[in-house]
Coordinates of C-alpha atoms in Angstrom, one line a residue:
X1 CA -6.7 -37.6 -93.2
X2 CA -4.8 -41.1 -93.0
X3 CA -4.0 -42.5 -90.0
X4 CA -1.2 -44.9 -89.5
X5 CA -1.9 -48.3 -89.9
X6 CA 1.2 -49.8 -87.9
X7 CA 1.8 -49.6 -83.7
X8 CA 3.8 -46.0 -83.5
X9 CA 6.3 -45.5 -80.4
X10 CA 6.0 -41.7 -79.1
X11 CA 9.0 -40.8 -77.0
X12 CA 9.6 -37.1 -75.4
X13 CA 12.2 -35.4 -73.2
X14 CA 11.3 -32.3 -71.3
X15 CA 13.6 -29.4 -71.6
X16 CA 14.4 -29.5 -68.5
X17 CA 16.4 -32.3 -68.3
X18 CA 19.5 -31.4 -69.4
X19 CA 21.6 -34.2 -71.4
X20 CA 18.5 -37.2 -71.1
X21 CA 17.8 -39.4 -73.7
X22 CA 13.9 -39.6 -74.8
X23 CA 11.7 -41.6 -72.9
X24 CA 9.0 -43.5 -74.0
X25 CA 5.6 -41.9 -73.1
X26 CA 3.0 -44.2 -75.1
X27 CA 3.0 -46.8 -77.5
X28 CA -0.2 -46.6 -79.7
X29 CA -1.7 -49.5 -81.6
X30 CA -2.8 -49.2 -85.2
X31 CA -5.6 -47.7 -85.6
X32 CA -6.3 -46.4 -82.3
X33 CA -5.9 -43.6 -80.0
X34 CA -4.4 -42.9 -76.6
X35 CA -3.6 -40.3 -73.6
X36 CA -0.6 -38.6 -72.2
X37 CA -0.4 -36.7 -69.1
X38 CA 2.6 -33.9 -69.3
X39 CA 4.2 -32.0 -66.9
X40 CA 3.3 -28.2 -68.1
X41 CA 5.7 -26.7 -65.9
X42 CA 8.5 -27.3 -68.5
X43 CA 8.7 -27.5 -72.7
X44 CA 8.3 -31.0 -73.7
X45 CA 10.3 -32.4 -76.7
X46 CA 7.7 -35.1 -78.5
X47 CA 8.4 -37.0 -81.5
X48 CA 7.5 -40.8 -83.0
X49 CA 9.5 -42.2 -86.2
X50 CA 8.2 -44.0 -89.2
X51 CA 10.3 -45.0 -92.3
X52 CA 13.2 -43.3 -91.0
X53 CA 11.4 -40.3 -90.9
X54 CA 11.2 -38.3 -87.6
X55 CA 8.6 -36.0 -87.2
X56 CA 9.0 -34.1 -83.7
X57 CA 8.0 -31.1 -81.9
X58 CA 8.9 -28.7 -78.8
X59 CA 6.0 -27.3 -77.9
X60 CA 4.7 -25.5 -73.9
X61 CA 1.6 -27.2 -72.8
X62 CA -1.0 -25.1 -70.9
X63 CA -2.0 -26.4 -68.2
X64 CA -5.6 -27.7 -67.8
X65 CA -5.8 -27.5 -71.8
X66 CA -6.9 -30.8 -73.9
X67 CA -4.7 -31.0 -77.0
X68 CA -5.0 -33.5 -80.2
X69 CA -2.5 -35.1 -82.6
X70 CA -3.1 -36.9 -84.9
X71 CA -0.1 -39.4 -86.4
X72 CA -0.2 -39.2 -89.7
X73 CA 2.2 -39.6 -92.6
X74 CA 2.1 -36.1 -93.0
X75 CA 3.3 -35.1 -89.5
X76 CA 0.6 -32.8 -88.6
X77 CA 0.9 -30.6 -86.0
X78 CA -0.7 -30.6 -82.1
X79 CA -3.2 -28.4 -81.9
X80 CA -5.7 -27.5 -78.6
X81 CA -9.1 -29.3 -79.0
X82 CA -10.3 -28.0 -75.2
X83 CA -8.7 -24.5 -73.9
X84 CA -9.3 -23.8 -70.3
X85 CA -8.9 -21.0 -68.1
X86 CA -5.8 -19.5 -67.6
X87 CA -3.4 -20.7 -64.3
X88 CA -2.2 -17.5 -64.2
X89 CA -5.6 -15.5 -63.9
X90 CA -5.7 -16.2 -59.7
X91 CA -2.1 -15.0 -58.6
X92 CA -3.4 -12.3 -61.0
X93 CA -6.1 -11.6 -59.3
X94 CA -4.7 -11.3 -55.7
X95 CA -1.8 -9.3 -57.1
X96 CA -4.4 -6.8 -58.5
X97 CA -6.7 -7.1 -55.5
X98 CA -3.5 -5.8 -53.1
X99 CA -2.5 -3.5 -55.3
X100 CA -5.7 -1.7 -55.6
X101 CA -6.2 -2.1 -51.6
X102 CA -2.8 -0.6 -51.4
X103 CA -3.2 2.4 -53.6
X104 CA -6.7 2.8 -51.8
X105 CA -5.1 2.7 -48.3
X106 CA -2.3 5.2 -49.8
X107 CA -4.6 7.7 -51.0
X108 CA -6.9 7.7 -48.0
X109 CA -3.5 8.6 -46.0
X110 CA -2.7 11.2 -48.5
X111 CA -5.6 12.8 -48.1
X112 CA -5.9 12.8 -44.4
X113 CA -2.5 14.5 -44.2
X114 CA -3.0 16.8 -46.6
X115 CA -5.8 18.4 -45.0
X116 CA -5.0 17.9 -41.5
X117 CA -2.8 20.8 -41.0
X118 CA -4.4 22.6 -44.1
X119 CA -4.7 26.2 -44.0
X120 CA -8.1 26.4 -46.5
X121 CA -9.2 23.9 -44.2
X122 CA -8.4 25.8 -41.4
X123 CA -10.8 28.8 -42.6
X124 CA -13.2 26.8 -43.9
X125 CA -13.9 25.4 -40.4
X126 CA -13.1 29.2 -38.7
X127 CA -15.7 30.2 -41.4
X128 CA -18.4 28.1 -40.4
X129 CA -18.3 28.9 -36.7
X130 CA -18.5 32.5 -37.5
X131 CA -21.6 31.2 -39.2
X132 CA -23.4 29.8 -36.7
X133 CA -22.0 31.7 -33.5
X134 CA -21.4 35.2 -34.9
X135 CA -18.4 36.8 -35.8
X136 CA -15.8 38.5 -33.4
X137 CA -15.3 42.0 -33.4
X138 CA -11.7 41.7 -34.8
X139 CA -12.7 39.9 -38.1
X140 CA -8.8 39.1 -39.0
X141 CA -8.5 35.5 -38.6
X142 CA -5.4 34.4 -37.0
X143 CA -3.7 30.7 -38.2
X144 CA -0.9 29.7 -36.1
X145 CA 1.2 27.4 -38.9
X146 CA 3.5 25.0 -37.3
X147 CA 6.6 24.7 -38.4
X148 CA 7.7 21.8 -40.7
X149 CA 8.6 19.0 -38.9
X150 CA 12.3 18.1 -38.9
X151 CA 12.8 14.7 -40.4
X152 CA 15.2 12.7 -37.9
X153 CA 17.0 9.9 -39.2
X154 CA 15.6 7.1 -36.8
X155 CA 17.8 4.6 -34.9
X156 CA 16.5 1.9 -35.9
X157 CA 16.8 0.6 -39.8
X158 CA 13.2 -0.3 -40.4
X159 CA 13.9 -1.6 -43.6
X160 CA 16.1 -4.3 -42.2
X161 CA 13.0 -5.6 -40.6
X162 CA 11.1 -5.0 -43.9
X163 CA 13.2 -7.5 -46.1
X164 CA 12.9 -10.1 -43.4
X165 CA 9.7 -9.5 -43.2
X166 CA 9.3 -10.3 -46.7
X167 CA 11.4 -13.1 -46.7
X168 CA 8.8 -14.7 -44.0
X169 CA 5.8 -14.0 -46.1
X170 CA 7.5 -15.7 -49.0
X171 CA 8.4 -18.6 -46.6
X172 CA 5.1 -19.0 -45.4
X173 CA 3.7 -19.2 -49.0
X174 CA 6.2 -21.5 -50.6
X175 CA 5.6 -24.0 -48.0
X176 CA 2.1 -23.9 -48.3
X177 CA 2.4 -24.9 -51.9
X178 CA 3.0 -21.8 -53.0
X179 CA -0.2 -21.8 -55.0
X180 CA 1.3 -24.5 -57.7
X181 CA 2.8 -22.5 -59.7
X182 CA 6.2 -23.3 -60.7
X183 CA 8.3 -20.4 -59.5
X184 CA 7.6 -21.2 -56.1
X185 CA 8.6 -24.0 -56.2
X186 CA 12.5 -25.4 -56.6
X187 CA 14.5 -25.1 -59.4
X188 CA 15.0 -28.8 -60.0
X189 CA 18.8 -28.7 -60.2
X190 CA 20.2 -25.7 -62.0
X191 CA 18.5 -22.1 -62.4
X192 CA 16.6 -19.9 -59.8
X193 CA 13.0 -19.9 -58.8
X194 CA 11.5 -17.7 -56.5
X195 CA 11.6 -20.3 -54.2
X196 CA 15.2 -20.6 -53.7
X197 CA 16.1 -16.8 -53.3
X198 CA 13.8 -17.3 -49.5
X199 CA 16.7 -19.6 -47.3
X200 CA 19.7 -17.4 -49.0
X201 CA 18.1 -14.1 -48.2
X202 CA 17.8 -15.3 -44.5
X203 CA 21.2 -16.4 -44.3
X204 CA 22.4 -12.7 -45.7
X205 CA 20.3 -10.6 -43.4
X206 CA 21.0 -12.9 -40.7
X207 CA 24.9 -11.2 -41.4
X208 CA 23.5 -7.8 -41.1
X209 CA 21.6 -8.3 -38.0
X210 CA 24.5 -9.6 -36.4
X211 CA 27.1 -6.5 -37.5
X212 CA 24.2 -4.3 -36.3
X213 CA 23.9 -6.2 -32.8
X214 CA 27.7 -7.1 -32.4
X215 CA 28.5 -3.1 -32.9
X216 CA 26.1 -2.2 -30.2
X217 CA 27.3 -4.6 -27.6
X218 CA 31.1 -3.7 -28.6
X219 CA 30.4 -0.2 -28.2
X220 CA 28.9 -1.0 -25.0
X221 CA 32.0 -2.8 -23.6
X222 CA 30.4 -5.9 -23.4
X223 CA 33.0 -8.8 -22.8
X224 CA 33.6 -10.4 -26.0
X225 CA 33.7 -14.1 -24.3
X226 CA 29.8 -12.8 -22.9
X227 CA 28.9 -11.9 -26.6
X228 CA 30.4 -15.3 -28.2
X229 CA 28.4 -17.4 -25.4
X230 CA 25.3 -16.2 -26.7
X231 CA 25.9 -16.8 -30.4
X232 CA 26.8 -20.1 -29.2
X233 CA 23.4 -20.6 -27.5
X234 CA 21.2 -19.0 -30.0
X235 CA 23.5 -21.4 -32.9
X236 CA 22.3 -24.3 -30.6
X237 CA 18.6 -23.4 -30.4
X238 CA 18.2 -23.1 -34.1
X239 CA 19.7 -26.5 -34.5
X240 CA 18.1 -28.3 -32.0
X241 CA 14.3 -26.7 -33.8
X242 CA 16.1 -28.0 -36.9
X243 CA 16.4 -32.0 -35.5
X244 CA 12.4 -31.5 -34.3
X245 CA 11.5 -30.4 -37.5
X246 CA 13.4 -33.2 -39.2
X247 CA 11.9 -36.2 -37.1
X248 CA 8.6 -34.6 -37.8
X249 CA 9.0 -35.8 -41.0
X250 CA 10.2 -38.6 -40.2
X251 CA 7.8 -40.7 -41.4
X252 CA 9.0 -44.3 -40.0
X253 CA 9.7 -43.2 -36.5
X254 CA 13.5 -44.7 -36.8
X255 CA 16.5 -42.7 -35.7
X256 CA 18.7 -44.8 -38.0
X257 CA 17.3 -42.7 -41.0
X258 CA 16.3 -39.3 -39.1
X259 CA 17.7 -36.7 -41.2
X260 CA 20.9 -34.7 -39.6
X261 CA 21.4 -31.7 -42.1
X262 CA 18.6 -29.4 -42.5
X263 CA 17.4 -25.9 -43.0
X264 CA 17.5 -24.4 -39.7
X265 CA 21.0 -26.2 -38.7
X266 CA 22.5 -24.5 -42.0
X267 CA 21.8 -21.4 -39.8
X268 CA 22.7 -22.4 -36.9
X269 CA 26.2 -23.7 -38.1
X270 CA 26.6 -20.9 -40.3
X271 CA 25.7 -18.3 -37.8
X272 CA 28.2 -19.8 -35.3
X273 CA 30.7 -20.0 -37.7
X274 CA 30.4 -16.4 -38.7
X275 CA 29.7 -15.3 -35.5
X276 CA 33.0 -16.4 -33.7
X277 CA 35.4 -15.0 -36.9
X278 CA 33.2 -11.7 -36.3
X279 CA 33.4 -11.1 -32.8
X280 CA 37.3 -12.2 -33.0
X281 CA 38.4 -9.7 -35.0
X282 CA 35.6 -6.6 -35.0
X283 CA 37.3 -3.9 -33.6
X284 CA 35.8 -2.2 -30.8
X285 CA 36.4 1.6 -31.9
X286 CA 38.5 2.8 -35.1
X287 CA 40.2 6.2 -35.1
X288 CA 39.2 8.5 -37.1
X289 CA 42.7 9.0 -39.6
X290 CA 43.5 5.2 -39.3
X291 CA 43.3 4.4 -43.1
X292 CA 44.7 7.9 -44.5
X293 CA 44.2 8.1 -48.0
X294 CA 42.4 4.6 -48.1
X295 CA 39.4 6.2 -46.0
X296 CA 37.0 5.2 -48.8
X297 CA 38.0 1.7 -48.3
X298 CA 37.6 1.7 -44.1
X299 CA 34.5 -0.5 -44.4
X300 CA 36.4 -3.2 -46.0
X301 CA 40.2 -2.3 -44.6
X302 CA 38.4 -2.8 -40.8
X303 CA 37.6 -6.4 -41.7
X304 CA 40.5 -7.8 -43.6
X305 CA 41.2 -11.1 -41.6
X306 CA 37.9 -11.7 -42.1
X307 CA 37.4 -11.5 -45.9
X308 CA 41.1 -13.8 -46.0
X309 CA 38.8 -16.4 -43.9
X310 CA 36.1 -16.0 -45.9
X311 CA 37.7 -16.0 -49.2
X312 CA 39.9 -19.1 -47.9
X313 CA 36.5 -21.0 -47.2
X314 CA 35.0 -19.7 -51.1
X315 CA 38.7 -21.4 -52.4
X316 CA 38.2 -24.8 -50.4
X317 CA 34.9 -25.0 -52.0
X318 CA 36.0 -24.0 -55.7
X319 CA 38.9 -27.2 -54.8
X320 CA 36.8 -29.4 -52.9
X321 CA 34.1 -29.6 -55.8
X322 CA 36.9 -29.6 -59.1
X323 CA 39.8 -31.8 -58.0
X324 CA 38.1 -34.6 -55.7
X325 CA 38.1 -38.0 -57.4
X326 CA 34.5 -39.4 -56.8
X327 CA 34.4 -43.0 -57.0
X328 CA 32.9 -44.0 -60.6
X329 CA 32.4 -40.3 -61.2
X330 CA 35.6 -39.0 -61.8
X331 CA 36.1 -35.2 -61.0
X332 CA 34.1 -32.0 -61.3
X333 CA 30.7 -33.4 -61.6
X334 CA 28.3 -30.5 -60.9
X335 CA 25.3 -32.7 -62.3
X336 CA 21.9 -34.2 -60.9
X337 CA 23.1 -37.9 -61.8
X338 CA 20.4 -40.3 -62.9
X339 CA 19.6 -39.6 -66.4
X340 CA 21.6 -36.2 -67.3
X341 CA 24.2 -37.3 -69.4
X342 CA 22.9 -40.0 -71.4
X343 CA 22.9 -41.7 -67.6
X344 CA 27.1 -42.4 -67.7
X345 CA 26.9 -40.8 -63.8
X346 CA 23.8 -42.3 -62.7
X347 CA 25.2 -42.3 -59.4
X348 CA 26.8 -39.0 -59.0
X349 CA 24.2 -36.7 -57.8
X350 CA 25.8 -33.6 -56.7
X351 CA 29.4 -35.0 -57.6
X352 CA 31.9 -34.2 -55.0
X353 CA 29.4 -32.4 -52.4
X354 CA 26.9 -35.3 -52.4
X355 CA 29.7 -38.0 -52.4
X356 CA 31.1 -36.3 -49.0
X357 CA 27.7 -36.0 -47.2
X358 CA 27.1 -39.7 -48.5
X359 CA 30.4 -41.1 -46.4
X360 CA 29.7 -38.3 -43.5
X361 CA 25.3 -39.4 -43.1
X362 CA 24.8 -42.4 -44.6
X363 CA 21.0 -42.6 -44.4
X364 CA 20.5 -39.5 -42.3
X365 CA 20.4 -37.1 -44.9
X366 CA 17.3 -35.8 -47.6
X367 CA 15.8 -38.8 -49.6
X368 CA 13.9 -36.6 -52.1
X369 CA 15.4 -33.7 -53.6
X370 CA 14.5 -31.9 -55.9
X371 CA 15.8 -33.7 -59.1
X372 CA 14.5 -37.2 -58.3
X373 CA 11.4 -36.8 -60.1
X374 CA 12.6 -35.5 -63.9
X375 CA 16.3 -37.3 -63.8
X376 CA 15.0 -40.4 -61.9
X377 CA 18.4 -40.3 -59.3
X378 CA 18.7 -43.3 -57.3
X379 CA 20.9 -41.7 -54.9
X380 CA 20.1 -39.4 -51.8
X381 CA 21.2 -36.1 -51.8
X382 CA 21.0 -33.5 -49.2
X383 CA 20.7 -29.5 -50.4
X384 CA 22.1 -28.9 -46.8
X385 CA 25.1 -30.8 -46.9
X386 CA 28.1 -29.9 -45.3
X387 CA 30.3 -28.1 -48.3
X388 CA 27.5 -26.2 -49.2
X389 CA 28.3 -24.2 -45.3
X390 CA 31.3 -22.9 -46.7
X391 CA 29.7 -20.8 -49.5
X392 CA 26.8 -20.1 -46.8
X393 CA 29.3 -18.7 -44.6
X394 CA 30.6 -16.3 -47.5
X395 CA 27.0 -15.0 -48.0
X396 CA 26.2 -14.5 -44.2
X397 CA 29.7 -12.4 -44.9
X398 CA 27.9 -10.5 -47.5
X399 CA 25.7 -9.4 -45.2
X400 CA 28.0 -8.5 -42.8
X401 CA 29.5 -6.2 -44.8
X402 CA 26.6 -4.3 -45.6
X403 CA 26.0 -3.7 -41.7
X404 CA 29.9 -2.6 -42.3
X405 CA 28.6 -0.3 -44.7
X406 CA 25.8 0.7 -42.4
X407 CA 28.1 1.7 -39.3
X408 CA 31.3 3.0 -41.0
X409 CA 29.3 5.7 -43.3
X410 CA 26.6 7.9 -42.1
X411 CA 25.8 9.9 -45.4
X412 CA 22.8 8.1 -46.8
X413 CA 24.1 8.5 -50.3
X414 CA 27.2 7.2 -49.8
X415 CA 25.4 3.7 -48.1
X416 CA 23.2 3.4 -50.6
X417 CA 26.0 3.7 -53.7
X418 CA 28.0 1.6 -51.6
X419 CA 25.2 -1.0 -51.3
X420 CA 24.0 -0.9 -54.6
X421 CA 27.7 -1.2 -56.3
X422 CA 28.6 -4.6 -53.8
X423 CA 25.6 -5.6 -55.4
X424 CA 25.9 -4.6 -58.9
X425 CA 29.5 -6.1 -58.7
X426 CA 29.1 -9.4 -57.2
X427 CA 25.8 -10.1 -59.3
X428 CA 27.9 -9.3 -62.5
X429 CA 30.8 -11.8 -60.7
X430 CA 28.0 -14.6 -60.4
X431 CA 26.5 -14.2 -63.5
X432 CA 30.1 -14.4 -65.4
X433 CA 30.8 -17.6 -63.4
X434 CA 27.5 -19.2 -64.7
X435 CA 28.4 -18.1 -68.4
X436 CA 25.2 -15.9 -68.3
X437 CA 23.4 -19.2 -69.0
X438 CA 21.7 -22.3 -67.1
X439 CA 23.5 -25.4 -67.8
X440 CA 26.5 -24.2 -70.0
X441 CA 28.8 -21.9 -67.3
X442 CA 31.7 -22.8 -65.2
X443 CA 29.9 -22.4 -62.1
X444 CA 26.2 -22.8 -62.7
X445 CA 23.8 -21.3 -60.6
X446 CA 22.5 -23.8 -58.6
X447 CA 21.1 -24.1 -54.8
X448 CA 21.3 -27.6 -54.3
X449 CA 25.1 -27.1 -54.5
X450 CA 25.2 -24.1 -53.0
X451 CA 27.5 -23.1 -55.5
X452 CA 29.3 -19.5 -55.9
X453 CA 27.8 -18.6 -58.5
X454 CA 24.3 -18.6 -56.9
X455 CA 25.8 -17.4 -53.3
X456 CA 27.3 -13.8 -55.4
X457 CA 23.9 -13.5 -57.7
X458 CA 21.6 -13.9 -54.6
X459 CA 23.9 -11.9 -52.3
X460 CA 24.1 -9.2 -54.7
X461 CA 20.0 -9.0 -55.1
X462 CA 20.4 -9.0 -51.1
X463 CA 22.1 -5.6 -51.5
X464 CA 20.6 -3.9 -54.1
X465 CA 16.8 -5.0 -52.9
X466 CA 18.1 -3.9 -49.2
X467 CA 19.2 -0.4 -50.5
X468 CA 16.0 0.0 -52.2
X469 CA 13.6 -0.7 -48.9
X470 CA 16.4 1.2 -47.5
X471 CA 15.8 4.7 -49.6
X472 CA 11.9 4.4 -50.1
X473 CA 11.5 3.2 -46.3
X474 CA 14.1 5.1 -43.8
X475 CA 14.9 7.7 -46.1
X476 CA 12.2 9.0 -48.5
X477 CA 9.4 7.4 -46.3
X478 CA 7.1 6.8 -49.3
X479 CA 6.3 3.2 -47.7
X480 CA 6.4 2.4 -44.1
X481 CA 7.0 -1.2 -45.0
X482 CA 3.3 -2.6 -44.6
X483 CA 2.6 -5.1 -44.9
X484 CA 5.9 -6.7 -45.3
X485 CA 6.7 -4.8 -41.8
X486 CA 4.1 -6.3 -39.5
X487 CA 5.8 -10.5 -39.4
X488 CA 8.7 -8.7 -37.9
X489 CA 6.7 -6.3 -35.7
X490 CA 4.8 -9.2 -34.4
X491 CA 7.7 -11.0 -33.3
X492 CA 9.5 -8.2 -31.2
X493 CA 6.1 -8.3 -29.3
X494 CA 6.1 -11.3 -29.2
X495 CA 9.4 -14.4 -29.5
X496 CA 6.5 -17.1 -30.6
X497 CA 6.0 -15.3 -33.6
X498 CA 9.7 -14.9 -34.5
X499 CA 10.7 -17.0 -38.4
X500 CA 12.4 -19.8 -36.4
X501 CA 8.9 -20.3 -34.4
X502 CA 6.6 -19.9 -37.2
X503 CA 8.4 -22.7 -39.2
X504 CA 8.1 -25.0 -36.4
X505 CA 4.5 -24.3 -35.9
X506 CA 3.7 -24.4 -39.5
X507 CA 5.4 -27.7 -39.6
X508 CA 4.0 -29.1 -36.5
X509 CA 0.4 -28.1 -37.1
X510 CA -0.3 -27.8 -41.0
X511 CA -2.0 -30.9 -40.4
X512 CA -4.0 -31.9 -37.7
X513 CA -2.0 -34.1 -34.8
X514 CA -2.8 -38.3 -35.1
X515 CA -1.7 -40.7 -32.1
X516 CA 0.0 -43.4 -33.1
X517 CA 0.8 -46.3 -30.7
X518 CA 4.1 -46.6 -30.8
X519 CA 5.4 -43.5 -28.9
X520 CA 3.8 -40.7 -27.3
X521 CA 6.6 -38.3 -28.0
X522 CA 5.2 -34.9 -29.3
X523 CA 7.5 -34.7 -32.8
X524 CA 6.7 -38.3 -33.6
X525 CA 2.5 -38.3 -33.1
X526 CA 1.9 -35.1 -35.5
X527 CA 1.1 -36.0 -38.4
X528 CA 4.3 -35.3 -41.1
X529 CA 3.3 -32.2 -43.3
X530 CA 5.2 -30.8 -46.2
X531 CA 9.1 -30.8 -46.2
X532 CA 10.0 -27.2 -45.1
X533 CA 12.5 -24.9 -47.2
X534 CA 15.3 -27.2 -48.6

């Protein structure tokens, strides 16, 4: 094998990073050999020229794996000279591990009901106390059978507290690290990760729950101005937890660069926002022949000023993000900046929605997202901002209408087709926004921006994985919801257990407090942990 005699420039580009030009990642001397760390998270374009002759791969590293190549004039291949283990094999392992718990559990439960109430049980118990005390004198053996048990629907839609309850388990787990494996973490600027379906799922149950509390107060006469006072509170206790949380991490103690936008003020703004165009206009009763022939449509016919509003706000974003001229960016920039696009908007992360929270925070906004590290942006850029609440606001709508859905229909099939064709529909609306690819649609999907796309695609897994827990949980009852069921059971029994108080505490005490002289306030002496959902 003959190995180059001349210095030899290796350059790669990771998939990933859409529109970047190569980078250099080692220049080796003749005759010698060198190392490369790569990111294994993401295909890695590698090449090195000689004589005008490129010879280049693409090629998905493993991680932990030791690979050779050897530059030669004959472009040979990379090829593993150490395997390892597989990443994969301990997510594996606890999936399989709960699964086989699970089935265990389920069986045991099977069992014990099956012969509870059995009647060859019965006289096989009957049977052996004949046995040991003597028979009666009338040998018939009487079995009093209950009658089957009618099935009432409850009151209470347990799967509602099921898909929150997942959602807090995900939470939980993603902010821990989320083992390091790179679907729970965020998508770097477009795409979807497992990751980024947790804060959007919140936001859409967050609509339910308030359709399914607002009806019960408005059925109960409560004042309207009583009902709007405490949205209005609990909108300014989730932001206030959201300003702790941020000058947790604020790592230099200075309020001229304490974050302002945030997770848990997205909700709270959101929620208000919602909240005040819901209790507006929700009627208290509706009669029963109100809609005539458009009966089929009542759940969406009773909400019509709200669905102008909310499709007014979808609009202002669509207009907002196209036809504002961004200084030295020009208009429609839905990129990361930095080095996307051969780096001509190296300054333009987030295009019109980052330019606005730029003006609005200056330096109180998010000085890592998610892109810095692959695109190398220069700018900040805050997933939080403030267009981004106008889409929110249409998916807390989404969930609104299913709890529309919920209290207009009673007939558990018609819910559930209902359900499952909002999301069928707006899914297939996302999707055709995005182009049904990554980087190449109108609108792609992406959570930094908040965009429509994303808000319709996650919405409409919202409904369909919400009809789902819905059939096998309240209707079927082939899964009581454990153990997805138990965050949210806690926290009825409990308010310190609620999502809002287990992010603060998980942020407050992941890490174990350090004083520090400079101030003796609480959020300023823990030690900052890992950035929360963003």
């Amino acid at each position: 094998m003959f190995i180059l005699c001349e210095t030899v420039k290796v350059s790669g580009q990771y998939d990933e990073c859409n529109g970047c030009e190569f980078q250099t990642l080692a220049v080796v001397p003749p005759y010698s050999n060198t190392s490369i760390v790569v990111n294994t998270q993401y295909s890695l374009h590698i090449n090195y020229t000689r004589n005008n002759t490129i010879c280049k791969f693409n090629k998905l590293f493993y991680e932990h794996y030791r690979y050779k190549w050897n530059l030669t004039e004959n472009c040979s291949g990379i090829y593993i000279e150490e395997p390892a283990d597989s990443a994969y094999l301990p997510i594996l392992s606890a999936f399989i591990i709960l699964f086989a718990f699970g089935t265990i559990w389920y069986m045991v439960k099977c069992i014990y009901k099956c012969t509870k109430n059995n009647e060859i049980w019965q006289r096989y118990i009957i049977r052996t106390t004949d046995n040991d005390f003597g028979s009666p004198l009338d040998n018939s053996t009487l079995i009093n059978e209950r009658p089957p048990s009618v099935r009432k629907h409850p009151h209470r839609i347990k799967s509602i507290d099921v898909f929150r309850g997942l959602c807090i388990c995900v939470m939980i787990f993603v902010n821990y690290g989320g083992g390091g494996y790179w679907f729970f973490k965020h998508s770097v600027w477009n795409g979807l990760t497992v990751a980024d379906l947790v804060f959007p799922w919140f936001v859409w149950i967050m609509g339910l729950s308030l359709t399914v509390s607002l009806s019960n107060k408005l059925r109960r006469a409560t004042p309207r101005r009583q009902i709007l006072m405490g949205i209005l509170q609990r909108a300014l206790v989730l932001v206030l937890i959201g300003i702790i949380l941020n000058s947790n991490e604020n790592q230099d103690h200075d309020l001229t660069t304490l974050r302002f936008p945030g997770v848990l003020q997205r909700l709270g703004v959101t929620y208000l926002i919602v909240g005040v165009i819901e209790v507006t206009f929700a009627k208290r009763t509706v009669s029963v022949n109100e809609f005539g022939r458009l009966a089929f449509l009542e759940d969406i016919l009773i909400a019509i000023p709200q669905w102008i509003i909310m499709l007014t706000f979808a609009l202002v974003h669509i207009l907002i993000t196209f036809l504002v001229e961004v200084p030295g960016c020009g208009r429609g920039y839905l990129g990361p900046g930095g080095l996307e696009d051969l780096g001509h908007h190296v300054n333009c992360t987030g295009g019109a929605a980052g330019y606005i929270d730029r003006l609005v925070f200056g330096e109180h906004m998010y000085k890592k997202p998610s892109c810095q590290f692959l695109y190398e942006t220069k700018v900040y850029y805050d997933p939080e901002g403030m267009l981004g609440t106008l889409t929110s606001c249409l998916l807390m709508y989404m969930g609104v209408q299913a709890g529309h859905i919920l209290h207009t229909y009673t007939n558990v099939k018609t819910r559930t087709i209902r359900w499952v064709v909002w999301g069928l529909a707006t899914g297939l609306i996302g999707c055709i926004l995005c182009g049904f690819t990554k980087n190449n649609g109108l609108i792609p999907l992406n959570k930094n921006l908040w965009s429509l796309s994303f808000v319709l695609v996650v919405g409409g897994m919202a409904f369909l994985i919400e009809a789902y827990f819905f059939v096998m949980v309240d209707i079927l009852r082939k899964w009581g919801g454990r153990p997805l069921f138990y965050p949210e059971y806690a926290a009825k029994r409990d308010p310190s257990t609620s999502p809002a108080c287990l992010l603060l505490g998980k942020s407050l005490w992941l890490e174990p407090p350090i004083p520090t002289p400079q101030s003796a306030h609480l959020p300023v002496c823990i030690a900052p942990p890992h950035s929360p959902i963003a």
